[in-house]
mmCIF file of C-alpha atoms in Angstrom:
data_model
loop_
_atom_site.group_PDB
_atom_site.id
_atom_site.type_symbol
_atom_site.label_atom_id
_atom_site.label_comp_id
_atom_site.label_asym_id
_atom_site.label_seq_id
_atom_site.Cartn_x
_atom_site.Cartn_y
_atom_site.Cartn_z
ATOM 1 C CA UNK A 1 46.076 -126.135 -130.083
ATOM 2 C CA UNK A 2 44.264 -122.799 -130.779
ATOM 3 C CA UNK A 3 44.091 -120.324 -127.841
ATOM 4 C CA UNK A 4 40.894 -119.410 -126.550
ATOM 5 C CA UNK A 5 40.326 -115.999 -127.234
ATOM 6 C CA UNK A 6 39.223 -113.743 -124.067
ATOM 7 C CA UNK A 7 35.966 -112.153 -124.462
ATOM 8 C CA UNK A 8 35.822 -108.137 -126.049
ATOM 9 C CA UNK A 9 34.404 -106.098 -123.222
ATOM 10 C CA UNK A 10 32.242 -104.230 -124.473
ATOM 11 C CA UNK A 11 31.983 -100.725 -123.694
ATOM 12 C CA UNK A 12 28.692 -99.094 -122.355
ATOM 13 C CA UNK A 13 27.009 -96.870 -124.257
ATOM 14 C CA UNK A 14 27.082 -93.151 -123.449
ATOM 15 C CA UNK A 15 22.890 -92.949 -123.223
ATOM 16 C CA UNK A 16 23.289 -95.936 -120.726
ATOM 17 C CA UNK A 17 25.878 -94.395 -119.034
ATOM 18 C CA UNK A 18 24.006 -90.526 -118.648
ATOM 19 C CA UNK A 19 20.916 -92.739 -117.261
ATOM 20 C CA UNK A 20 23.100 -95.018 -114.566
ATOM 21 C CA UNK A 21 24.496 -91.256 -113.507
ATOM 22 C CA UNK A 22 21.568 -89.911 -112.834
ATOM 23 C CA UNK A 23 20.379 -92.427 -110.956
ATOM 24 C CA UNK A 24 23.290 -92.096 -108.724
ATOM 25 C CA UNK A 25 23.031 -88.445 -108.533
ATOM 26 C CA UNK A 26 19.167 -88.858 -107.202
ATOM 27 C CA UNK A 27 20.318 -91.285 -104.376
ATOM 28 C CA UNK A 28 23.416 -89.311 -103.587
ATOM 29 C CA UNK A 29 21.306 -85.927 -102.976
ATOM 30 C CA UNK A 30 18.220 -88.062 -101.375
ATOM 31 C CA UNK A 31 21.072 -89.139 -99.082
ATOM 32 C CA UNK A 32 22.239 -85.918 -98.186
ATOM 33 C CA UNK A 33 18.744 -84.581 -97.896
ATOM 34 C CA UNK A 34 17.875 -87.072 -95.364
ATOM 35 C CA UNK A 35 20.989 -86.384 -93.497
ATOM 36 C CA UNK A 36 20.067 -82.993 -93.163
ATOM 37 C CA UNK A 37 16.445 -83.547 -91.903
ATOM 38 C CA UNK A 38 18.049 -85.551 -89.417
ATOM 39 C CA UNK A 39 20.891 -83.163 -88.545
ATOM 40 C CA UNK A 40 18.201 -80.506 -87.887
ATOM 41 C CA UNK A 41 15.782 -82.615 -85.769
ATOM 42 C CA UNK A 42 18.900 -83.565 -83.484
ATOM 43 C CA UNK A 43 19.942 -79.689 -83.237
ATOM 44 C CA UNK A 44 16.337 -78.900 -82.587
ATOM 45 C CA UNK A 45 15.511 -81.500 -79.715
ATOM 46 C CA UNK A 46 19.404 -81.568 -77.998
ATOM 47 C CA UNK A 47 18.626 -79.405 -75.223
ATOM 48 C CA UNK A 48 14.808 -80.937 -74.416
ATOM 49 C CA UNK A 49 15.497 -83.337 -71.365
ATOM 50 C CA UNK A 50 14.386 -87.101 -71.708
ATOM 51 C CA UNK A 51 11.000 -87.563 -71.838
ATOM 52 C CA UNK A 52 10.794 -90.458 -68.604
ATOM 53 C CA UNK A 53 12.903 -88.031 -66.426
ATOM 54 C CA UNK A 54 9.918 -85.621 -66.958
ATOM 55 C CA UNK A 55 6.938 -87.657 -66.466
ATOM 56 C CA UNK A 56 9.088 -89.334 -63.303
ATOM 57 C CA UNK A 57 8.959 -85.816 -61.575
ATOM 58 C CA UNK A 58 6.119 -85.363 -59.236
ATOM 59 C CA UNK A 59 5.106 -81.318 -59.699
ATOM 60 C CA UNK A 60 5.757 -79.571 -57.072
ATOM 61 C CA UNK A 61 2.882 -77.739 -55.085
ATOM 62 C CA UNK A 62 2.771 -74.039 -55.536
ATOM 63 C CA UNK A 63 3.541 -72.353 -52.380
ATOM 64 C CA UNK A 64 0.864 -70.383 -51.262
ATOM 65 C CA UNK A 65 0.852 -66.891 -51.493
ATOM 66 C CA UNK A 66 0.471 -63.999 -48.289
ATOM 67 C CA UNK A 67 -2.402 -62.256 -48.761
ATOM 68 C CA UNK A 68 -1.320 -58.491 -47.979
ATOM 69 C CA UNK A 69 -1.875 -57.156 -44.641
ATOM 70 C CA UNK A 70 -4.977 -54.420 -45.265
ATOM 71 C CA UNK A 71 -3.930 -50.815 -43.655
ATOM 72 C CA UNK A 72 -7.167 -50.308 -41.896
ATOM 73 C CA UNK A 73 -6.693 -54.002 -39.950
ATOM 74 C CA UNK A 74 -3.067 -52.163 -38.614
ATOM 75 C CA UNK A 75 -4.857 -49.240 -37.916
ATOM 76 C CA UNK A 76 -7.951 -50.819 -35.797
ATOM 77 C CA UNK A 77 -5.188 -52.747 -34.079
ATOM 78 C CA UNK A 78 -5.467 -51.303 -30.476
ATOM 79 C CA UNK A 79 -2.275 -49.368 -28.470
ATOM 80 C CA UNK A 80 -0.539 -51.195 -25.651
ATOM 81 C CA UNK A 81 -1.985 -50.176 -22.566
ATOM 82 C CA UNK A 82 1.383 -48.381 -21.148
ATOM 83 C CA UNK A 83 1.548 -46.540 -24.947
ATOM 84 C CA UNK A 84 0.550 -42.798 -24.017
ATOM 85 C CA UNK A 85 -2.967 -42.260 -25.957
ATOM 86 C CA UNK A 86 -1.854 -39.025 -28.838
ATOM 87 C CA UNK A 87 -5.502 -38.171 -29.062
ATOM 88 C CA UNK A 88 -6.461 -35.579 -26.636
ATOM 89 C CA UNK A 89 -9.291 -36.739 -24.464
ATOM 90 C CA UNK A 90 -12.769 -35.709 -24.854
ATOM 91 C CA UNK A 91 -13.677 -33.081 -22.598
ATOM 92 C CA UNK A 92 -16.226 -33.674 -19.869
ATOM 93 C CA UNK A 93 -19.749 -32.123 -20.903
ATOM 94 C CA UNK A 94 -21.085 -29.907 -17.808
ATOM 95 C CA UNK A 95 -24.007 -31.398 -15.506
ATOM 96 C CA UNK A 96 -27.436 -30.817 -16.809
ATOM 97 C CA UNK A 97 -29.855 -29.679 -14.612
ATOM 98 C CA UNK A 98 -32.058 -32.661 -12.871
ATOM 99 C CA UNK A 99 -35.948 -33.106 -13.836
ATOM 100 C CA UNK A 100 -38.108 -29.972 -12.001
ATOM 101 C CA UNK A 101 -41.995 -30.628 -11.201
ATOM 102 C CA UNK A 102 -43.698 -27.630 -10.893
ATOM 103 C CA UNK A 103 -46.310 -27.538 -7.761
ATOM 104 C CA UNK A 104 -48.660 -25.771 -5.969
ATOM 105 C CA UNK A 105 -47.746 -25.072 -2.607
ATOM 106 C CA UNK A 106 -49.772 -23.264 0.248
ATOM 107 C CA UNK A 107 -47.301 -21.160 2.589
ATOM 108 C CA UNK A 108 -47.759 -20.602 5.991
ATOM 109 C CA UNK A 109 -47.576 -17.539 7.672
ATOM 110 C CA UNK A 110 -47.978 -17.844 11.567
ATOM 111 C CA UNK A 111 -48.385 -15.053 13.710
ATOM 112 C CA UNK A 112 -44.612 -13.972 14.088
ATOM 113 C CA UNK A 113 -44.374 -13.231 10.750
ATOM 114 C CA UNK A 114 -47.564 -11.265 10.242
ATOM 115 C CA UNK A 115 -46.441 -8.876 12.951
ATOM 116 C CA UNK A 116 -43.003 -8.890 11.366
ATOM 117 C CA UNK A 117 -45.005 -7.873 7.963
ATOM 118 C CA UNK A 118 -47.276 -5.661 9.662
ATOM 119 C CA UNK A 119 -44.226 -3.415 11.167
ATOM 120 C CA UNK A 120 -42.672 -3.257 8.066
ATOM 121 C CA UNK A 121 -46.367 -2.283 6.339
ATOM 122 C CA UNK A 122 -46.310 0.626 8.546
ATOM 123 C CA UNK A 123 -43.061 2.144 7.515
ATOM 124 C CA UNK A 124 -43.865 1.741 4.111
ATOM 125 C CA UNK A 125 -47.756 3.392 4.803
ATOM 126 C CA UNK A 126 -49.289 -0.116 3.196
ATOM 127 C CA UNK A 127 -51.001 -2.932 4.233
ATOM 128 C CA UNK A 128 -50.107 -6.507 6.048
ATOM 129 C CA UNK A 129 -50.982 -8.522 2.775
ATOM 130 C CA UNK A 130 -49.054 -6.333 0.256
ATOM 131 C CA UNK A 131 -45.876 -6.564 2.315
ATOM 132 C CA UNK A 132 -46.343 -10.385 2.507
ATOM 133 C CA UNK A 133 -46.995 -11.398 -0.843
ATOM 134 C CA UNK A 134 -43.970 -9.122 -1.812
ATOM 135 C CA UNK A 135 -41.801 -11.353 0.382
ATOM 136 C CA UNK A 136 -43.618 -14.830 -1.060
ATOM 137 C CA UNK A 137 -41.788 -13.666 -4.429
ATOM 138 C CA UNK A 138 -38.598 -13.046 -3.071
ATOM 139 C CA UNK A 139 -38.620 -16.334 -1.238
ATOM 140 C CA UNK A 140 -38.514 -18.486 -4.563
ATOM 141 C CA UNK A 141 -35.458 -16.939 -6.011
ATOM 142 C CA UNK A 142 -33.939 -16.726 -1.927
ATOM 143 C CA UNK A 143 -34.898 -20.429 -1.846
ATOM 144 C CA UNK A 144 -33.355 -21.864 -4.970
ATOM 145 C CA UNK A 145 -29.779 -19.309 -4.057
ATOM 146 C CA UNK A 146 -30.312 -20.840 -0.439
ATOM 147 C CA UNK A 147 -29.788 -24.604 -1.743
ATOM 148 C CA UNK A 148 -27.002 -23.784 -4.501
ATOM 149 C CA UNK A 149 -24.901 -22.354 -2.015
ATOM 150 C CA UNK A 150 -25.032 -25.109 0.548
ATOM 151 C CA UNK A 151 -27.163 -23.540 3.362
ATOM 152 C CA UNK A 152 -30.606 -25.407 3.052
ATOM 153 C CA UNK A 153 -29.925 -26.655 6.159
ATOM 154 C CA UNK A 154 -29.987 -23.549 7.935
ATOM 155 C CA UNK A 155 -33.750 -23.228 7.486
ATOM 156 C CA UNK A 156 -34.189 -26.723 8.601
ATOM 157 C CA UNK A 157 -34.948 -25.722 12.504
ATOM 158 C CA UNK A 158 -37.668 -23.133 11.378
ATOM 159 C CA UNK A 159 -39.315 -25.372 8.654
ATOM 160 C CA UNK A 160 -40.045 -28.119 11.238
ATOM 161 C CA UNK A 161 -41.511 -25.917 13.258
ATOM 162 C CA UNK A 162 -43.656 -24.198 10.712
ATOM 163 C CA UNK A 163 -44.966 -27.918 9.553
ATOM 164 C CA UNK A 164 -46.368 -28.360 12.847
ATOM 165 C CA UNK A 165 -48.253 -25.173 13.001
ATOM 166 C CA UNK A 166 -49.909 -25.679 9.899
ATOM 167 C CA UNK A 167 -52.894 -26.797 11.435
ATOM 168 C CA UNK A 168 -52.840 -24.029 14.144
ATOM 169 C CA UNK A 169 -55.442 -21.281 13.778
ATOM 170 C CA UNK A 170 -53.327 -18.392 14.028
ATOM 171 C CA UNK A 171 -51.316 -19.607 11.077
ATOM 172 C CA UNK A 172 -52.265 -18.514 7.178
ATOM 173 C CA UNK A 173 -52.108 -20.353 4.382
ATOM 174 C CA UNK A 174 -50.899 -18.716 1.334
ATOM 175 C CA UNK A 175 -50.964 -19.960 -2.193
ATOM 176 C CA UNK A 176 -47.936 -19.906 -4.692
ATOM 177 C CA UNK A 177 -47.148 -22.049 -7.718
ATOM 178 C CA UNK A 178 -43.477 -22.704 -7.962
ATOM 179 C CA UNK A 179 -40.909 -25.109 -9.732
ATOM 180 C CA UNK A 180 -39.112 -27.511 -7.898
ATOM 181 C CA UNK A 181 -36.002 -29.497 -9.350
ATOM 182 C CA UNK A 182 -36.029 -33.395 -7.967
ATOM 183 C CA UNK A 183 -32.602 -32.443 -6.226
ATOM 184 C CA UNK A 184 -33.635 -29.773 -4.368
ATOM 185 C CA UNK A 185 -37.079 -31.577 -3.481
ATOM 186 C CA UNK A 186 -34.926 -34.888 -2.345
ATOM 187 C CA UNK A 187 -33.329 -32.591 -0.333
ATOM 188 C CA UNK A 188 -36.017 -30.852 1.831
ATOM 189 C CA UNK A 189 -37.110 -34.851 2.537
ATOM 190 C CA UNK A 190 -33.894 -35.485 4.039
ATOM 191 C CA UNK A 191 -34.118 -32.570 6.340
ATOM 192 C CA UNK A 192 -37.657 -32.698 7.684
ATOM 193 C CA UNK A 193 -38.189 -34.846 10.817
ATOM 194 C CA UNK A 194 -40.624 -37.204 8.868
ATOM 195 C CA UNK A 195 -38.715 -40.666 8.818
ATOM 196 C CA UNK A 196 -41.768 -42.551 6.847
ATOM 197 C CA UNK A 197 -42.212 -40.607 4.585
ATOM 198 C CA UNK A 198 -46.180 -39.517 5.634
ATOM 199 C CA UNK A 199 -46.144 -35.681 4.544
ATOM 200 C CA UNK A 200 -46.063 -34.675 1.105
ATOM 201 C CA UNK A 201 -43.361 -33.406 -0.698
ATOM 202 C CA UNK A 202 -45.605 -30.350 -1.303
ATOM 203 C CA UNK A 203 -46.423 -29.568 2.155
ATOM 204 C CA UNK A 204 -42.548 -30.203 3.321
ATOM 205 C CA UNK A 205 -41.430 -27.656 0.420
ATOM 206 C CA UNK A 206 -44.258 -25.022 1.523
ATOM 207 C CA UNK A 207 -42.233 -25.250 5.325
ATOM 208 C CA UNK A 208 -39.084 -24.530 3.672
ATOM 209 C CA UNK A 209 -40.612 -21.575 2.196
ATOM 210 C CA UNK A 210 -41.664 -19.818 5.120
ATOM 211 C CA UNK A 211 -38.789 -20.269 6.767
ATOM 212 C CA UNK A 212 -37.264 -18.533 4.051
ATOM 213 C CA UNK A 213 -39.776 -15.768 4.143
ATOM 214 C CA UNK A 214 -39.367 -15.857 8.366
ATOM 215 C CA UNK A 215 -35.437 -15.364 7.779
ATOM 216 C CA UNK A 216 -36.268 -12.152 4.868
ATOM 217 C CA UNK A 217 -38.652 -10.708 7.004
ATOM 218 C CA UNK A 218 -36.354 -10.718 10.481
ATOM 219 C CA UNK A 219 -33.581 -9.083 8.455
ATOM 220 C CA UNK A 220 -35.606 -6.001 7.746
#
């Protein structure tokens, strides 16, 4: 029997071989390249949390913020009523003098005082008149001292009495202008014996100031 002769392996040729090596080269380093892409993405993205715990989270609501208190709010903000006030306190501005009318008033001179005048005339070698309408100038400034220092009502008695003369015949009427401040005038009302009002303030006033000139006149 003849033996059956095993087949001759033949041996690649070194072109075939070069290409089959490169081949393998290309999918070895296309590996590797891949692996590295992926290495990188998986450094890149380990820290980043899950992407369902992040769209489970509800955000939270921002808190809202204090608006700063303003300075001139604290200031405007008023003491405490025991808190002692550091301000000083605004001093009180003096009394101003009350509304004056100025008036005509007729003055009467009854017969005491024109032989008061007349005496006094003699002395000073004149007449009657000039020594009484002297006096009717004094007794506007005597007046208006009179009232400021609290003794109107001294001349009350004599200014009554001179009201009801004015319609006597032996009594004078003499003519002055002169300025009267409401005060003053409210006060001659209140001390004339005239409790409804009838007489005018002007004839009430013109009283008062003969028994101002009456009270000049008896000093002398």
């Amino acid at each position: 029997m003849s033996r059956r002769r095993p087949p001759l392996k033949v041996a690649p040729s070194p072109a075939a071989q070069r290409d089959e090596t490169k081949q393998v080269e290309k999918i070895v380093e296309s590996s590797r390249a891949l692996q590295e892409r992926m290495k990188k993405s998986a450094d890149s993205h380990g820290t980043a949390k899950p992407t369902n715990a992040v769209l489970d989270e509800k955000p939270s609501a921002p808190k809202p913020r204090s608006k700063p208190k303003s300075k001139t709010v604290e200031q405007s903000t008023p003491k405490p009523a025991d808190q002692a006030p550091t301000a000083h306190e605004p001093e009180a501005k003096p009394k101003t003098a009350s509304p004056s009318r100025r008036m005509s008033i007729c003055v009467p001179i009854n017969l005491t005082m024109r032989n008061r005048a007349g005496e006094i005339a003699k002395k000073l070698d004149k007449d009657a008149d000039y020594v009484i309408n002297a006096y009717l100038k004094r007794t506007k400034q005597g007046l208006f001292e009179r009232w400021k220092s609290g003794q109107l009502e001294d001349l009350a008695s004599d200014a009554n009495l001179l009201l009801d003369q004015q319609a006597d015949k032996g009594t004078r009427q003499h003519r002055i202008d002169a300025t009267l401040e409401e005060a003053l005038s409210d006060d001659i009302r209140s001390l004339m014996d005239d409790p409804l009002d009838l007489v005018t303030i002007n004839k009430k006033a013109a009283a008062f100031f003969g028994a101002e000139m009456l009270a000049q006149l008896t000093k002398e």
